[in-house]
Coordinates of C-alpha atoms and ligand atoms in Angstrom, one line a residue:
M29 CA 45.4 6.8 -24.2
E30 CA 47.0 4.7 -27.0
A31 CA 45.1 4.0 -30.2
K32 CA 43.1 0.8 -30.6
I33 CA 45.0 -1.5 -32.9
I34 CA 42.9 -2.8 -35.8
S35 CA 44.2 -6.3 -36.3
G36 CA 43.7 -7.6 -39.9
T37 CA 44.9 -11.0 -38.8
K38 CA 42.1 -11.3 -36.3
L39 CA 39.4 -9.9 -38.6
R40 CA 40.5 -12.1 -41.4
E41 CA 39.8 -15.2 -39.2
D42 CA 36.3 -13.9 -38.4
I43 CA 35.6 -13.2 -42.0
L44 CA 36.9 -16.6 -43.2
D45 CA 34.8 -18.4 -40.6
E46 CA 31.7 -16.6 -41.8
I47 CA 32.6 -17.6 -45.4
S48 CA 33.1 -21.2 -44.5
E49 CA 29.7 -21.3 -42.9
K50 CA 28.0 -19.8 -45.9
T51 CA 29.9 -22.1 -48.2
L52 CA 28.4 -25.1 -46.4
E53 CA 24.9 -23.7 -46.7
L54 CA 25.4 -23.0 -50.5
K55 CA 26.8 -26.5 -51.0
E56 CA 23.8 -28.1 -49.3
K57 CA 21.3 -26.0 -51.3
F58 CA 22.9 -25.9 -54.7
N59 CA 25.1 -29.0 -54.7
R60 CA 28.3 -27.2 -55.3
P61 CA 30.7 -24.9 -53.4
P62 CA 31.9 -21.5 -54.9
G63 CA 34.6 -22.1 -57.5
L64 CA 37.8 -20.1 -58.0
V65 CA 40.4 -20.5 -60.7
T66 CA 43.9 -19.0 -60.1
I67 CA 46.0 -18.5 -63.2
L68 CA 49.7 -18.1 -62.6
I69 CA 52.1 -17.4 -65.5
G70 CA 55.8 -18.2 -64.9
N71 CA 57.5 -18.5 -61.6
N72 CA 58.1 -15.0 -60.2
P73 CA 58.7 -15.8 -56.5
A74 CA 56.4 -13.1 -55.1
S75 CA 53.6 -14.2 -57.5
V76 CA 54.1 -17.9 -56.6
S77 CA 53.8 -17.1 -52.9
Y78 CA 50.7 -14.8 -53.3
V79 CA 48.9 -17.5 -55.4
S80 CA 49.8 -20.4 -53.0
L81 CA 48.3 -18.3 -50.2
K82 CA 45.1 -17.7 -52.2
I83 CA 44.9 -21.4 -53.0
K84 CA 45.4 -22.3 -49.3
T85 CA 42.8 -19.9 -48.2
A86 CA 40.2 -21.0 -50.9
E87 CA 40.7 -24.6 -49.7
R88 CA 40.3 -23.6 -46.1
V89 CA 36.9 -22.0 -46.7
G90 CA 35.8 -25.1 -48.7
F91 CA 35.8 -23.7 -52.2
K92 CA 36.5 -25.6 -55.4
E93 CA 40.0 -24.4 -56.3
V94 CA 41.4 -24.9 -59.8
Q95 CA 45.1 -24.0 -60.4
E96 CA 46.4 -23.2 -63.8
N97 CA 50.2 -22.8 -63.9
L98 CA 51.3 -21.6 -67.3
N99 CA 54.8 -21.4 -68.8
E100 CA 56.4 -17.9 -68.9
D101 CA 56.3 -18.2 -72.8
V102 CA 52.5 -18.8 -73.1
S103 CA 51.0 -16.6 -75.8
E104 CA 48.5 -13.9 -75.2
N105 CA 45.9 -15.8 -77.3
E106 CA 46.4 -19.1 -75.4
L107 CA 45.9 -17.3 -72.1
I108 CA 42.8 -15.5 -73.4
A109 CA 41.4 -18.8 -74.7
L110 CA 41.9 -20.4 -71.2
I111 CA 40.1 -17.4 -69.6
K112 CA 37.2 -17.8 -72.1
K113 CA 37.0 -21.5 -71.2
Y114 CA 36.5 -20.6 -67.5
N115 CA 34.0 -17.8 -68.5
E116 CA 31.8 -20.6 -69.8
D117 CA 32.4 -23.0 -66.9
E118 CA 29.3 -23.0 -64.7
T119 CA 31.2 -24.4 -61.7
I120 CA 33.6 -21.5 -61.7
D121 CA 32.5 -18.1 -60.0
G122 CA 35.8 -16.3 -59.8
I123 CA 38.7 -16.0 -62.3
L124 CA 42.0 -14.5 -61.0
V125 CA 44.9 -13.8 -63.2
Q126 CA 48.0 -13.2 -61.0
L127 CA 49.8 -9.9 -61.9
P128 CA 52.3 -8.8 -63.1
L129 CA 52.1 -10.6 -66.5
P130 CA 55.3 -11.3 -68.7
K131 CA 56.2 -8.3 -70.9
H132 CA 54.9 -9.9 -74.2
I133 CA 51.4 -10.1 -72.8
N134 CA 49.1 -7.1 -72.9
E135 CA 47.6 -6.8 -69.4
E136 CA 44.6 -4.8 -70.4
R137 CA 43.5 -7.2 -73.2
V138 CA 43.8 -10.1 -70.7
L139 CA 41.9 -8.5 -67.8
N140 CA 39.2 -7.3 -70.3
A141 CA 38.8 -10.9 -71.4
I142 CA 37.5 -12.0 -68.0
D143 CA 33.7 -12.1 -67.7
P144 CA 32.9 -9.0 -65.5
D145 CA 30.6 -11.2 -63.5
K146 CA 33.5 -13.5 -62.6
D147 CA 36.1 -10.7 -62.1
V148 CA 36.7 -11.2 -58.4
D149 CA 39.7 -8.8 -58.4
G150 CA 37.3 -6.1 -59.5
F151 CA 39.8 -4.7 -62.1
H152 CA 37.5 -5.0 -65.3
P153 CA 36.4 -1.6 -66.6
V154 CA 32.8 -2.7 -66.2
N155 CA 33.3 -3.3 -62.4
V156 CA 35.3 0.0 -62.1
G157 CA 32.4 1.8 -63.7
R158 CA 29.9 0.0 -61.4
L159 CA 32.0 1.0 -58.4
I160 CA 32.0 4.7 -59.3
I161 CA 28.2 4.7 -60.1
G162 CA 27.7 2.9 -56.8
K163 CA 25.0 0.6 -58.1
K164 CA 25.1 -3.2 -58.9
V165 CA 28.5 -3.4 -57.2
I166 CA 29.4 -7.1 -56.7
F167 CA 33.2 -6.8 -56.8
A168 CA 35.0 -4.0 -55.1
P169 CA 38.8 -4.4 -55.5
C170 CA 40.0 -6.6 -52.6
T171 CA 42.4 -4.2 -50.8
P172 CA 39.9 -1.2 -50.7
A173 CA 37.1 -3.6 -49.7
G174 CA 39.3 -4.9 -46.8
I175 CA 39.8 -1.3 -45.7
I176 CA 36.0 -0.6 -45.6
E177 CA 35.5 -3.9 -43.7
M178 CA 38.1 -2.9 -41.1
I179 CA 36.5 0.5 -40.6
K180 CA 33.0 -0.9 -40.3
R181 CA 33.9 -3.7 -38.0
S182 CA 35.8 -1.3 -35.7
G183 CA 32.5 0.8 -35.3
I184 CA 34.1 4.0 -36.7
D185 CA 31.6 6.7 -37.8
T186 CA 32.2 7.5 -41.4
N187 CA 29.1 9.6 -42.0
G188 CA 30.3 13.1 -43.0
A189 CA 33.8 12.2 -41.8
E190 CA 36.8 14.0 -43.4
V191 CA 38.6 11.2 -45.2
V192 CA 42.1 11.9 -46.7
V193 CA 43.6 9.3 -49.0
V194 CA 47.3 9.5 -49.8
G195 CA 47.9 7.9 -53.2
R196 CA 45.9 7.7 -56.4
S197 CA 46.7 4.2 -57.8
N198 CA 43.9 2.3 -59.6
I199 CA 44.2 -0.6 -57.1
V200 CA 44.0 1.3 -53.9
G201 CA 43.8 5.1 -53.8
K202 CA 41.2 5.8 -56.5
P203 CA 38.8 2.9 -55.5
I204 CA 38.9 3.4 -51.8
A205 CA 38.3 7.2 -52.3
N206 CA 35.3 6.4 -54.5
M207 CA 34.0 3.8 -52.0
M208 CA 34.2 6.3 -49.1
L209 CA 32.3 8.8 -51.1
Q210 CA 29.3 6.7 -51.8
K211 CA 26.0 7.3 -49.9
N212 CA 26.3 3.9 -48.1
E213 CA 26.7 2.6 -44.7
G214 CA 30.5 2.6 -43.7
A215 CA 31.0 5.5 -46.1
N216 CA 29.1 8.8 -46.9
S217 CA 32.3 10.7 -46.2
T218 CA 33.9 13.9 -47.5
V219 CA 36.9 12.7 -49.4
T220 CA 40.2 14.3 -50.4
I221 CA 42.9 12.5 -52.5
V222 CA 46.5 13.7 -52.2
H223 CA 49.5 12.7 -54.3
T224 CA 53.0 13.8 -55.3
A225 CA 51.8 17.1 -56.8
T226 CA 49.8 18.1 -53.8
R227 CA 50.9 21.3 -52.1
D228 CA 51.2 21.0 -48.3
L229 CA 50.5 17.3 -47.8
K230 CA 50.7 17.8 -44.0
S231 CA 47.8 20.3 -43.8
H232 CA 45.5 17.9 -45.7
C233 CA 46.5 15.0 -43.4
M234 CA 46.0 17.0 -40.3
R235 CA 42.3 17.6 -41.2
A236 CA 41.6 13.9 -41.5
D237 CA 39.2 12.0 -39.3
I238 CA 40.2 8.9 -41.3
L239 CA 43.6 8.9 -42.9
I240 CA 44.2 6.2 -45.5
V241 CA 47.8 6.0 -46.7
A242 CA 48.8 4.1 -49.8
A243 CA 52.0 5.7 -51.1
G244 CA 54.7 3.0 -50.7
V245 CA 57.0 5.4 -48.9
P246 CA 58.2 4.1 -45.5
G247 CA 57.4 6.4 -42.7
L248 CA 55.9 9.1 -45.0
V249 CA 53.3 10.2 -42.5
K250 CA 54.7 11.9 -39.4
P251 CA 53.0 12.1 -36.0
E252 CA 52.5 15.8 -36.2
W253 CA 50.4 15.2 -39.4
V254 CA 47.8 13.2 -37.5
K255 CA 44.8 14.6 -35.7
K256 CA 44.2 13.4 -32.1
G257 CA 41.8 10.5 -32.2
A258 CA 41.9 9.9 -36.0
C259 CA 41.7 6.5 -37.6
V260 CA 44.9 5.8 -39.5
I261 CA 44.8 3.0 -42.1
D262 CA 48.3 2.1 -43.2
V263 CA 48.2 0.3 -46.6
G264 CA 52.0 0.6 -47.3
V265 CA 54.1 -2.5 -47.3
N266 CA 57.8 -1.6 -47.7
R267 CA 60.7 -4.0 -47.5
V268 CA 63.3 -2.1 -45.4
G269 CA 65.7 -4.9 -44.7
E270 CA 66.1 -8.6 -43.8
K271 CA 66.1 -10.7 -40.6
I272 CA 66.2 -14.2 -39.5
S273 CA 62.8 -15.8 -38.7
E274 CA 62.7 -17.2 -35.1
K275 CA 60.3 -19.9 -36.4
T276 CA 62.0 -21.2 -39.5
G277 CA 65.6 -19.8 -39.1
K278 CA 65.4 -18.5 -42.7
K279 CA 65.9 -15.0 -43.9
I280 CA 62.7 -13.0 -44.1
P281 CA 62.0 -9.4 -45.1
V282 CA 61.5 -6.7 -42.5
L283 CA 58.3 -4.8 -43.5
K284 CA 57.5 -1.2 -42.6
G285 CA 54.3 0.8 -43.4
D286 CA 53.9 4.3 -44.7
V287 CA 53.2 5.8 -41.3
D288 CA 55.4 6.1 -38.2
F289 CA 53.4 3.5 -36.2
D290 CA 55.2 3.7 -32.8
E291 CA 54.7 7.5 -32.4
I292 CA 51.3 7.8 -34.2
K293 CA 49.7 5.1 -32.1
K294 CA 50.1 7.6 -29.2
I295 CA 47.9 10.1 -31.0
A296 CA 45.4 8.3 -33.1
G297 CA 42.2 6.7 -32.0
W298 CA 42.7 3.6 -34.2
I299 CA 45.6 2.4 -36.2
T300 CA 46.5 -0.6 -38.4
P301 CA 49.9 -2.3 -38.0
V302 CA 52.2 -3.5 -40.7
P303 CA 52.4 -6.4 -41.0
G304 CA 49.1 -7.8 -39.7
G305 CA 46.9 -4.9 -40.8
V306 CA 45.4 -4.4 -44.3
G307 CA 47.4 -7.2 -45.9
P308 CA 45.6 -10.2 -44.4
M309 CA 42.3 -8.6 -45.3
T310 CA 43.0 -8.5 -49.0
I311 CA 42.8 -12.3 -49.5
A312 CA 39.8 -12.6 -47.2
M313 CA 38.0 -10.1 -49.5
L314 CA 38.9 -12.2 -52.5
M315 CA 37.2 -15.1 -50.9
K316 CA 34.2 -12.9 -50.1
N317 CA 34.0 -11.7 -53.7
T318 CA 34.0 -15.3 -54.9
L319 CA 31.2 -16.2 -52.5
K320 CA 29.2 -13.1 -53.6
S321 CA 29.7 -14.1 -57.2
M322 CA 28.2 -17.6 -56.7
I323 CA 25.3 -16.1 -54.8
A324 CA 24.6 -13.5 -57.6
R325 CA 24.8 -16.3 -60.1
V326 CA 22.5 -18.7 -58.4
E327 CA 20.0 -15.9 -57.7
K328 CA 20.0 -14.9 -61.3
S329 CA 19.5 -18.4 -62.6
S330 CA 16.5 -19.0 -60.1
V331 CA 14.7 -15.8 -61.4
Ligands
NAP7 P1 51.5 3.0 -56.5 O1 50.8 2.5 -57.7 O2 53.0 3.2 -56.5 O3 50.9 4.4 -56.1 C1 51.5 5.2 -55.1 C2 50.7 6.5 -55.0 O4 51.2 7.2 -53.9 C3 50.8 7.4 -56.2 O5 49.5 7.9 -56.5 C4 51.8 8.5 -55.8 O6 51.5 9.7 -56.3 C5 51.5 8.5 -54.3 N1 52.8 9.0 -53.6 C6 54.0 8.4 -53.6 N2 54.9 9.1 -52.9 C7 54.2 10.1 -52.4 C8 54.5 11.2 -51.6 N3 55.8 11.4 -51.2 N4 53.6 12.1 -51.3 C9 52.3 12.0 -51.8 N5 51.9 11.0 -52.5 C10 52.8 10.1 -52.9 O7 51.2 2.2 -55.2 P2 50.0 1.2 -54.8 O8 49.9 0.0 -55.7 O9 48.8 2.0 -54.6 O10 50.6 0.7 -53.4 C11 50.8 1.6 -52.3 C12 51.5 0.9 -51.2 O11 50.5 0.0 -50.7 C13 52.7 0.0 -51.5 O12 53.5 0.0 -50.4 C14 52.1 -1.4 -51.7 O13 53.0 -2.4 -51.5 C15 51.0 -1.3 -50.7 N6 49.9 -2.3 -51.1 C16 49.5 -3.1 -50.1 C17 48.4 -3.9 -50.3 C18 47.9 -4.9 -49.2 O14 47.2 -5.7 -49.4 N7 48.3 -4.6 -48.0 C19 47.8 -4.0 -51.6 C20 48.2 -3.1 -52.5 C21 49.3 -2.2 -52.3 P3 51.6 10.0 -57.9 O15 50.4 9.4 -58.6 O16 51.7 11.5 -58.0 O17 52.9 9.4 -58.4

């Protein structure tokens, strides 16, 4: 039997509908919707396209959306001053600075300037610490949070499961490994992280009940590395060429994941496609973090 395909595109719609509904309730009760500010510096085409998708999605769920588009030559101090202004703004619950930043700006200083209680990307050291401790977690980074949501909503048993994570980046590998380790629903697993220095990658992958691959290497995971019935989450997004879009007639990139989807779907129990898998979940989780931020803020102020 072929693997069940976990569609991020479909789950995203369900999650956005839930967020829209909750937004209406909040608006009625507190007289304002959740507020998100997106700060874009310069006009890197990939960043412009990510930010416009975030803005569109925030508008779709009924959030207040503030856009700050700054020139490429903005100074670090000016950028930090802007962040501080939104740290103080009671109508803003989430501050997102689109990365990468221009070379003259220190990314660490900028991300550390965001109020941890408005850090909807979950990259501030305070939120990274909360994630590892497993208490008072409001903002898990969006891609790992999307992966957990996919696993939970697919009804996959994670309790005591062998989870193998390929990749140890700060935005995917390390946080998802930490989240799967927590004594929580949708986690409580036995976790192994593998990377380029790992001896015998294949033998680790073969043990996995849940295999999460975030390496950025197209087709890295081969069918013989996958246990029958395993859940395979492919985070990789690799541009392997270009094609003409049937819809628009324009050139678009051909995307491939880190696993051999066509062959592995004959072995796995569940698999995520690329595109249409983890990718669409990431922005949905950014909206969820913004919503959670407002809920935490209004609860705090009513105590
Ligand atoms: P990254 O920072 O480049 O990290 C890649 C990790 O994979 C590193 O830890 C690296 O090991 C490991 N790795 C690379 N080649 C390997 C190999 N042959 N064997 C074992 N380990 C290997 O990448 P990232 O930011 O985590 O992103 C990973 C992929 O996910 C990319 O394709 C990216 O585009 C995609 N992504 C997708 C989303 C989404 O929303 N769908 C979000 C974020 C990222 P070392 O540490 O030893 O170098």
